[in-house]
Amino acid sequence: MIENIVRVWEKYWPLFVQGIGMTLLLSAIIVLCGSILGFLIALLRMSKLKVFHIKPLNAIASIYVEIIRGTPMLLQLYFFYFLLPEMLPFMNLPPIVCVTVALCLNSAAYVSEVIRAGIQGIDKGQSEAARSLGLNQRQAMMKVVLPQAIKNILPALGNEFVMMIKDTSLASTFFAGELMTVYKTVSGIVYLPIEPLIIVGIVYLVVTFSLSKLVQLFERRMATA
Amino acid sequence: MSAEKKSVENNDILIKVVDLKKNFGDLQVLKGVSEDIRKGEVVSVIGPSGGGKSTFLRCLNLLEIPDGGKVYFEGVDITDKSVDINKHRQKMGMVFQHFNVFPNMTVGENITMAPVLLGKKTKEEADKLADELLLRVGLSDKKNEYPQKLSGGQKQRLAIVRALAMEPDVMLFDEPTSALDPEMVGEVLQVIKELVKTGMTTVIVTHEMGFAKEISDRVLFMDGGIIAEEGTPEEVFENPKNPRTKEFLSKVLY
């Protein structure tokens, strides 16, 4: 078996490297978009804007998060894979774009929950003390609440990123060209189901393990500050 | 200025509270409280838990938004929605039961952050003031420490000078010693006592009856969402008229 693994790697490594590149690119886009979008959704969820007795922004964000968290990711991928080209026929969207959009929207929901929990985990007395000194809500958030919340958010966010990297493998359903797609291609060529799988598994492990180590390092840096 | 027309005539009155009401859900916590706090006055608020003391205090700087009634601060109705409450809060220092010092800043930064951020002082001025204030409360050697390293009493002294750094016209204390270990109560009360001597207008919600009696010009006894009795410390502590005051005092004074 080990012999086979080595042989497959030697013969097809450029394909695997391509797959790694695609997986990393996808992950980077998703992490970035997911974080920015997630932060915005978290702000919406915490908004105090009230129209009569409902908070419209809060409601929209909550419904969004519930739908994303309550349906399978694969379903969401299919949904956007079919929906986006139908909605925007003139743009001739390649499947990879639809899949990326779906992954971003998905990760945003989870990231928003991580950020919201981090901010709301800070004792209310902290923002009250800041407000009592005359800071407005934004100043209290930026100077007092967020710097403390980041320490809660960062570890959980790191876990989210690891999840996102793994979740990009679902994009192989639509042959997005990332690692799992490469697995399908290679295993089809060599008629070996397990050996390429082990290679791909090791690659995922290396990537996610390095990332969690990086986050840990960052955490320790923050803890001393 | 539009604030002028809402002015209260008596210049002596720093905070004027008129028919203040506050509900939490179905629970009516303040049932129409009216009170004047004069410049330089030291007012203690005592009474049983759930009587509305803290809510009353927190309505004075609008940390709780009243459901009814008015609060005038230096002649301006700060419950008016067009008023910039942040401006007025700069002049009302507040000290909390649980200190609420900022753990992400050093002791020095805790003090200088607000005056510098809000443009009241330059970095150097604020720094100099912080040195003076820390000296006053015996924390000079802690300036570059993080609050994590401080004891409860030290944290509360820091919280007091953090509020003083904004050079407020009134200080509001919300049970400043209730969360402290007994051996640290004295050091905090001492700081408040010295502050009061400087003529600072002070409103303090407290369970320290002896302290209230010693420093106050006036004592308010709150129970059931109203001021059930008020007067000089002698009147309230030695000769209470209201049976509820009597009952409360008999339980806490022994």
CSV table of N, CA and C in Angstrom, one decimal, chain A residues 123-137 139 143-145 147-148 151 224-225, chain B residues 58 61 63 85-86 89-90 92 94 96 100-105 113-114 117-118 146 162-163 166:
chain,number,residue,atom,x,y,z
A,123,ASP,N,-18.8,41.4,30.0
A,123,ASP,CA,-19.7,41.9,31.1
A,123,ASP,C,-20.3,43.3,30.7
A,124,LYS,N,-21.6,43.4,30.9
A,124,LYS,CA,-22.3,44.6,30.5
A,124,LYS,C,-21.7,45.8,31.3
A,125,GLY,N,-21.2,45.6,32.5
A,125,GLY,CA,-20.6,46.6,33.3
A,125,GLY,C,-19.5,47.4,32.6
A,126,GLN,N,-18.8,46.7,31.7
A,126,GLN,CA,-17.7,47.3,30.9
A,126,GLN,C,-18.2,48.4,30.0
A,127,SER,N,-19.2,48.1,29.3
A,127,SER,CA,-19.7,49.2,28.4
A,127,SER,C,-20.4,50.3,29.2
A,128,GLU,N,-21.0,49.9,30.3
A,128,GLU,CA,-21.7,50.9,31.2
A,128,GLU,C,-20.7,51.8,31.7
A,129,ALA,N,-19.5,51.3,32.2
A,129,ALA,CA,-18.5,52.1,32.7
A,129,ALA,C,-18.0,53.1,31.7
A,130,ALA,N,-17.8,52.6,30.5
A,130,ALA,CA,-17.3,53.4,29.4
A,130,ALA,C,-18.3,54.5,29.1
A,131,ARG,N,-19.6,54.1,29.0
A,131,ARG,CA,-20.7,55.1,28.7
A,131,ARG,C,-20.8,56.1,29.8
A,132,SER,N,-20.6,55.7,31.1
A,132,SER,CA,-20.7,56.6,32.2
A,132,SER,C,-19.6,57.7,32.2
A,133,LEU,N,-18.5,57.4,31.5
A,133,LEU,CA,-17.4,58.4,31.3
A,133,LEU,C,-17.7,59.4,30.2
A,134,GLY,N,-18.7,59.1,29.4
A,134,GLY,CA,-19.1,60.0,28.3
A,134,GLY,C,-18.8,59.5,27.0
A,135,LEU,N,-18.3,58.2,26.9
A,135,LEU,CA,-18.0,57.7,25.5
A,135,LEU,C,-19.3,57.4,24.9
A,136,ASN,N,-19.4,57.5,23.5
A,136,ASN,CA,-20.6,57.1,22.9
A,136,ASN,C,-20.6,55.6,22.6
A,137,GLN,N,-21.6,55.1,22.0
A,137,GLN,CA,-21.7,53.6,21.9
A,137,GLN,C,-20.6,53.1,21.1
A,139,GLN,N,-17.6,54.4,20.5
A,139,GLN,CA,-16.3,54.5,21.2
A,139,GLN,C,-16.2,53.4,22.2
A,143,LYS,N,-13.1,50.9,21.9
A,143,LYS,CA,-12.0,51.1,22.9
A,143,LYS,C,-12.1,50.0,24.0
A,144,VAL,N,-13.3,49.6,24.4
A,144,VAL,CA,-13.4,48.8,25.6
A,144,VAL,C,-13.9,47.4,25.3
A,145,VAL,N,-15.0,47.3,24.6
A,145,VAL,CA,-15.6,46.0,24.4
A,145,VAL,C,-14.9,45.1,23.4
A,147,PRO,N,-11.7,45.1,22.1
A,147,PRO,CA,-10.4,44.6,22.4
A,147,PRO,C,-10.5,43.4,23.4
A,148,GLN,N,-11.5,43.4,24.3
A,148,GLN,CA,-11.6,42.3,25.2
A,148,GLN,C,-12.3,41.1,24.5
A,151,LYS,N,-10.2,38.5,22.3
A,151,LYS,CA,-9.6,37.3,23.0
A,151,LYS,C,-10.5,36.1,23.1
A,224,THR,N,-0.6,37.7,26.5
A,224,THR,CA,0.4,38.4,27.3
A,224,THR,C,0.2,39.9,27.1
A,225,ALA,N,-0.4,40.3,26.0
A,225,ALA,CA,-0.6,41.8,25.8
A,225,ALA,C,-1.7,42.3,26.8
B,58,ARG,N,-29.0,55.0,38.8
B,58,ARG,CA,-28.7,54.8,37.4
B,58,ARG,C,-29.5,55.6,36.4
B,61,ASN,N,-27.8,59.4,35.5
B,61,ASN,CA,-27.0,59.6,34.3
B,61,ASN,C,-27.5,58.8,33.1
B,63,LEU,N,-28.2,55.7,32.6
B,63,LEU,CA,-27.8,54.4,32.3
B,63,LEU,C,-29.0,53.5,32.2
B,85,ILE,N,-26.6,63.1,25.5
B,85,ILE,CA,-26.3,62.6,26.9
B,85,ILE,C,-24.9,62.4,27.1
B,86,ASN,N,-24.1,62.0,26.1
B,86,ASN,CA,-22.7,61.8,26.3
B,86,ASN,C,-21.9,63.0,26.9
B,89,ARG,N,-22.9,63.2,30.5
B,89,ARG,CA,-22.3,62.1,31.3
B,89,ARG,C,-20.8,62.4,31.7
B,90,GLN,N,-20.1,63.2,30.8
B,90,GLN,CA,-18.8,63.5,31.1
B,90,GLN,C,-18.6,64.3,32.4
B,92,MET,N,-20.7,63.7,35.0
B,92,MET,CA,-21.2,62.9,36.1
B,92,MET,C,-20.4,61.6,36.3
B,94,MET,N,-19.2,58.1,37.7
B,94,MET,CA,-20.0,57.0,38.4
B,94,MET,C,-19.0,55.9,38.8
B,96,PHE,N,-19.1,51.9,40.3
B,96,PHE,CA,-20.0,50.7,40.3
B,96,PHE,C,-19.6,49.7,41.4
B,100,ASN,N,-15.8,47.5,37.5
B,100,ASN,CA,-15.8,47.7,36.0
B,100,ASN,C,-14.6,48.4,35.5
B,101,VAL,N,-13.4,48.2,36.1
B,101,VAL,CA,-12.2,48.7,35.5
B,101,VAL,C,-11.9,48.0,34.2
B,102,PHE,N,-11.2,48.6,33.3
B,102,PHE,CA,-11.0,48.0,32.0
B,102,PHE,C,-9.8,47.1,32.0
B,103,PRO,N,-9.9,45.8,31.9
B,103,PRO,CA,-8.8,44.9,32.1
B,103,PRO,C,-7.8,44.9,30.9
B,104,ASN,N,-8.3,45.5,29.8
B,104,ASN,CA,-7.4,45.6,28.6
B,104,ASN,C,-6.5,46.8,28.6
B,105,MET,N,-6.6,47.6,29.7
B,105,MET,CA,-5.7,48.8,29.7
B,105,MET,C,-4.9,48.7,31.1
B,113,MET,N,-7.6,57.3,29.4
B,113,MET,CA,-8.3,57.0,28.1
B,113,MET,C,-9.4,58.0,27.8
B,114,ALA,N,-10.4,58.1,28.7
B,114,ALA,CA,-11.6,59.0,28.4
B,114,ALA,C,-11.2,60.5,28.2
B,117,LEU,N,-9.5,60.7,24.8
B,117,LEU,CA,-10.3,60.3,23.7
B,117,LEU,C,-11.4,61.4,23.4
B,118,LEU,N,-11.9,62.0,24.5
B,118,LEU,CA,-13.0,62.9,24.4
B,118,LEU,C,-12.5,64.3,24.2
B,146,TYR,N,-1.5,46.0,35.0
B,146,TYR,CA,-2.8,45.7,34.5
B,146,TYR,C,-3.7,45.5,35.7
B,162,ARG,N,-10.5,57.0,38.1
B,162,ARG,CA,-10.9,57.0,36.6
B,162,ARG,C,-12.0,58.0,36.4
B,163,ALA,N,-13.0,58.0,37.3
B,163,ALA,CA,-14.2,58.9,37.1
B,163,ALA,C,-13.7,60.3,37.4
B,166,MET,N,-12.2,62.8,34.7
B,166,MET,CA,-13.0,63.6,33.8
B,166,MET,C,-13.5,64.9,34.5
